[in-house]
mmCIF file of C-alpha atoms in Angstrom:
data_model
loop_
_atom_site.group_PDB
_atom_site.id
_atom_site.type_symbol
_atom_site.label_atom_id
_atom_site.label_comp_id
_atom_site.label_asym_id
_atom_site.label_seq_id
_atom_site.Cartn_x
_atom_site.Cartn_y
_atom_site.Cartn_z
ATOM 1 C CA MET A 1 112.430 96.144 92.930
ATOM 2 C CA VAL A 2 113.281 99.797 92.422
ATOM 3 C CA SER A 3 115.959 101.201 94.030
ATOM 4 C CA GLY A 4 117.584 104.751 94.408
ATOM 5 C CA ILE A 5 121.189 105.711 96.604
ATOM 6 C CA SER A 6 122.162 108.502 97.859
ATOM 7 C CA ASN A 7 125.895 110.333 97.888
ATOM 8 C CA THR A 8 126.444 109.440 101.160
ATOM 9 C CA GLY A 9 125.579 106.033 100.603
ATOM 10 C CA ASP A 10 121.852 105.864 102.245
ATOM 11 C CA VAL A 11 119.631 103.202 100.123
ATOM 12 C CA ARG A 12 115.877 103.836 99.572
ATOM 13 C CA PHE A 13 113.980 100.866 97.581
ATOM 14 C CA LEU A 14 110.542 99.677 96.837
ATOM 15 C CA THR A 15 109.596 95.880 96.318
ATOM 16 C CA TYR A 16 106.500 94.839 94.667
ATOM 17 C CA SER A 17 104.917 91.840 93.053
ATOM 18 C CA GLY A 18 104.524 91.674 89.540
ATOM 19 C CA THR A 19 105.865 94.198 86.790
ATOM 20 C CA MET A 20 107.189 98.043 86.995
ATOM 21 C CA THR A 21 103.769 100.339 86.467
ATOM 22 C CA ALA A 22 103.718 103.926 86.681
ATOM 23 C CA GLU A 23 101.708 104.015 89.391
ATOM 24 C CA ARG A 24 104.363 102.090 91.049
ATOM 25 C CA PHE A 25 106.946 104.109 90.260
ATOM 26 C CA ILE A 26 105.220 107.409 90.905
ATOM 27 C CA THR A 27 104.589 105.949 94.532
ATOM 28 C CA PHE A 28 108.490 105.524 95.003
ATOM 29 C CA LEU A 29 109.318 108.904 93.526
ATOM 30 C CA LYS A 30 106.411 110.404 96.030
ATOM 31 C CA GLN A 31 108.574 108.020 99.004
ATOM 32 C CA LEU A 32 111.446 109.689 98.064
ATOM 33 C CA LEU A 33 110.172 113.297 98.288
ATOM 34 C CA THR A 34 108.947 112.667 101.791
ATOM 35 C CA THR A 35 111.979 110.658 103.568
ATOM 36 C CA VAL A 36 114.816 112.381 101.360
ATOM 37 C CA PRO A 37 115.831 115.855 102.403
ATOM 38 C CA GLY A 38 117.249 118.289 99.490
ATOM 39 C CA THR A 39 117.596 117.923 95.737
ATOM 40 C CA ILE A 40 116.685 114.524 94.180
ATOM 41 C CA PHE A 41 117.962 113.316 91.162
ATOM 42 C CA VAL A 42 115.966 110.463 89.195
ATOM 43 C CA ILE A 43 118.053 108.533 86.427
ATOM 44 C CA VAL A 44 116.033 105.916 85.042
ATOM 45 C CA ASP A 45 116.983 103.753 81.972
ATOM 46 C CA ASN A 46 115.802 104.393 78.300
ATOM 47 C CA CYS A 47 112.823 102.002 78.789
ATOM 48 C CA THR A 48 109.314 103.801 77.621
ATOM 49 C CA HIS A 49 106.273 102.570 79.391
ATOM 50 C CA PRO A 50 103.012 103.119 77.565
ATOM 51 C CA ALA A 51 101.305 104.438 80.398
ATOM 52 C CA LYS A 52 100.580 108.083 79.870
ATOM 53 C CA ASP A 53 101.599 108.822 83.675
ATOM 54 C CA GLY A 54 104.465 107.327 82.775
ATOM 55 C CA ARG A 55 105.646 109.693 80.255
#
């Protein structure tokens, strides 16, 4: 599962089977862009992903 929370307490999440992939992460970000009005700040851990799209 990947999730996010707004400064007003709204929670957004995406559940999936298997491991996190660049494609899944990009899907989650696109969903945020279409459902959250205003500016979005994304904070991720320092884990690198070997996919070119994830860099």
